[in-house]
């Protein structure tokens, strides 16, 4: 989840500090060491999402089950705003005032390093070692809850992106869904030539999680460890090759830079749903919006292909985790309730209710078997996902739109790939050095 960028660099740094809940005095370590009461009221904060009634129904069943098996325990669930600033302010308040803090909290996995740096979350690695479902967690997804070798969360659900494509336009053009980058480019050009008013592919200059698979597929990365710190690596030869593949999709026969340089992920969904693009890189959660649009019944999904024929480009493993607050008064109960909600039964129910992809591989296989739409996404996860650097500096890098700015510089002709990626790498290194 990202903050909205600001025009002044100082304001952006302030926003990054707020999102990480780690820069203001007094947030480095919350007062109070917590407790482990086995009775009383367990306080839980979950995100209030679109269609939240369905989520509340599933959580309500889990609450009833938990209370029935834990005499003298009640579970109080509060649903908090997902807006970046509001969420950050609420978490900062909880870190500073243990009396106002919940025992268990849902958080976006990219927020983890900032929360750990703020001293707000408990290390629950030893607790999870005893969880019977731990071995079923996808290893890469499990790492999204780990900072410096310590585990601070339970992965609840994951979201990845795949390639949505117009089945009617592909059939008309005599094309099969692309299985390589070269085939994707060829399809883009052929379909746009036949339908000049339709973008061959909708790609966005402000769509970080669309460009990253191309960088990772080429062997590049955002940053690399240099001793104890990260440094920018987005300017490596491999990363530059991936950037070129992505930015080459902008143009007269793909997604014209004049219209697409400012496209965000959300606007990309809108374009595809409206029938204005033959392809788009979208998450599984875009299904409902696409089905509500003009292309309902006229699209399919395949994994985003890599450069090598038959390969799958690594996707960003976004999603939400559960964390136990360091100041929790019901630590063991919090862990147990997290394990119940993140367990097989409720992961499956949350998929049915909200479309959230399970993090447990047997459950993922089960829901994919009953819903063919999911196969490209589960295949993408199985092929191997990637993540952003697990460091609180990522919040600042994201807030400053470092990667989107790099892409925009290239597609608008203001800089070549070498210059734009070099500038981005310098900013990334500076952000890590500042934390």
Coordinates of C-alpha atoms in Angstrom, one line a residue, residues 204-352:
X204 CA 1.4 2.4 -16.9
X205 CA 4.3 4.7 -16.2
X206 CA 3.1 4.9 -12.6
X207 CA 2.6 1.2 -12.2
X208 CA 5.6 -0.1 -10.1
X209 CA 4.3 -3.7 -9.7
X210 CA 4.0 -4.1 -13.5
X211 CA 7.6 -3.1 -14.3
X212 CA 9.2 -5.2 -11.6
X213 CA 8.4 -8.6 -13.2
X214 CA 10.4 -7.5 -16.3
X215 CA 13.3 -6.4 -14.1
X216 CA 13.3 -9.7 -12.1
X217 CA 12.8 -11.8 -15.2
X218 CA 15.9 -10.3 -16.7
X219 CA 17.9 -11.1 -13.6
X220 CA 17.9 -7.6 -12.1
X221 CA 16.5 -6.2 -8.8
X222 CA 15.6 -3.0 -7.1
X223 CA 18.5 -3.2 -4.6
X224 CA 21.2 -5.6 -3.4
X225 CA 22.7 -6.1 0.0
X226 CA 26.1 -4.4 0.5
X227 CA 27.3 -5.7 3.9
X228 CA 24.6 -4.8 6.4
X229 CA 22.8 -2.3 4.1
X230 CA 21.0 -2.3 0.8
X231 CA 22.2 -0.3 -2.1
X232 CA 20.4 0.6 -5.4
X233 CA 20.8 -2.1 -8.1
X234 CA 18.1 -0.9 -10.5
X235 CA 20.9 0.3 -12.8
X236 CA 22.7 -3.1 -13.2
X237 CA 23.0 -4.3 -16.8
X238 CA 20.4 -7.0 -16.1
X239 CA 17.9 -4.6 -14.5
X240 CA 18.4 -2.2 -17.4
X241 CA 17.5 -5.0 -19.8
X242 CA 14.2 -5.6 -18.0
X243 CA 13.5 -1.9 -17.9
X244 CA 14.0 -1.7 -21.7
X245 CA 11.6 -4.6 -22.2
X246 CA 8.9 -2.9 -20.2
X247 CA 9.4 0.6 -21.6
X248 CA 9.5 -0.8 -25.2
X249 CA 5.8 -1.6 -24.7
X250 CA 5.1 2.1 -24.7
X251 CA 4.7 3.5 -28.2
X252 CA 2.4 4.0 -31.1
X253 CA 1.7 0.3 -31.5
X254 CA 1.5 -0.5 -27.8
X255 CA 0.5 2.0 -25.2
X256 CA 1.3 5.5 -26.4
X257 CA 3.5 7.4 -24.0
X258 CA 1.4 10.5 -24.2
X259 CA -1.6 8.6 -22.8
X260 CA 0.1 6.0 -20.7
X261 CA 3.1 7.7 -19.0
X262 CA 0.8 8.7 -16.1
X263 CA -1.3 5.5 -16.0
X264 CA -1.5 3.9 -12.5
X265 CA -2.4 0.3 -11.8
X266 CA -6.0 1.3 -11.1
X267 CA -6.4 3.2 -14.4
X268 CA -4.9 0.2 -16.2
X269 CA -7.7 -2.0 -14.8
X270 CA -10.3 0.7 -16.0
X271 CA -8.8 0.7 -19.5
X272 CA -8.9 -3.0 -19.9
X273 CA -12.4 -3.4 -18.4
X274 CA -13.7 -0.7 -20.8
X275 CA -12.5 -2.7 -23.8
X276 CA -9.8 -0.1 -24.7
X277 CA -6.8 -2.5 -24.5
X278 CA -6.1 -6.0 -25.8
X279 CA -3.9 -6.9 -22.8
X280 CA -3.1 -5.7 -19.3
X281 CA -1.1 -6.8 -16.3
X282 CA -3.6 -7.1 -13.5
X283 CA -4.0 -8.8 -10.1
X284 CA -6.5 -11.6 -9.4
X285 CA -8.5 -9.0 -7.4
X286 CA -9.3 -7.1 -10.6
X287 CA -11.7 -9.8 -11.7
X288 CA -14.9 -8.2 -10.3
X289 CA -14.1 -4.9 -12.0
X290 CA -13.3 -6.5 -15.3
X291 CA -16.5 -8.6 -15.1
X292 CA -18.5 -5.4 -14.5
X293 CA -17.1 -3.8 -17.6
X294 CA -17.5 -4.1 -21.4
X295 CA -15.2 -7.1 -21.8
X296 CA -17.2 -9.5 -19.5
X297 CA -17.1 -12.9 -21.1
X298 CA -14.5 -11.9 -23.7
X299 CA -11.3 -12.2 -21.8
X300 CA -8.9 -14.8 -20.4
X301 CA -5.9 -14.8 -18.1
X302 CA -2.5 -16.4 -18.5
X303 CA 0.7 -16.0 -16.5
X304 CA 2.8 -13.0 -17.6
X305 CA 5.4 -14.7 -19.8
X306 CA 9.1 -14.1 -19.4
X307 CA 11.7 -13.7 -22.2
X308 CA 12.4 -17.4 -22.4
X309 CA 9.6 -19.3 -24.3
X310 CA 7.3 -21.1 -21.8
X311 CA 8.7 -19.2 -18.8
X312 CA 6.7 -17.2 -16.2
X313 CA 8.0 -13.8 -15.2
X314 CA 8.3 -13.5 -11.4
X315 CA 5.4 -11.5 -9.8
X316 CA 5.4 -9.3 -6.8
X317 CA 3.9 -11.2 -3.8
X318 CA 1.6 -8.6 -2.3
X319 CA -0.8 -9.4 0.4
X320 CA -1.6 -9.0 4.1
X321 CA -0.2 -10.6 7.2
X322 CA -1.2 -10.9 10.9
X323 CA 1.1 -9.5 13.5
X324 CA 1.1 -9.7 17.3
X325 CA 1.8 -6.4 19.0
X326 CA 4.8 -6.4 21.3
X327 CA 2.5 -4.7 24.0
X328 CA -0.2 -7.4 23.6
X329 CA -1.8 -8.4 26.8
X330 CA -3.0 -11.7 25.4
X331 CA 0.0 -12.8 23.4
X332 CA -0.7 -16.6 23.2
X333 CA -4.4 -16.0 22.4
X334 CA -3.4 -13.6 19.7
X335 CA -1.1 -16.2 18.1
X336 CA -3.8 -18.8 18.3
X337 CA -6.5 -16.7 16.8
X338 CA -4.1 -15.7 14.0
X339 CA -3.4 -19.3 13.3
X340 CA -7.1 -20.1 13.2
X341 CA -7.9 -17.3 10.7
X342 CA -4.8 -18.1 8.6
X343 CA -5.5 -21.9 8.8
X344 CA -6.9 -24.0 5.9
X345 CA -10.6 -23.7 6.7
X346 CA -10.7 -19.9 7.0
X347 CA -8.3 -19.3 4.1
X348 CA -10.7 -21.2 1.9
X349 CA -13.7 -19.3 3.2
X350 CA -11.9 -16.0 2.8
X351 CA -11.2 -16.9 -0.8
X352 CA -14.9 -17.7 -1.3

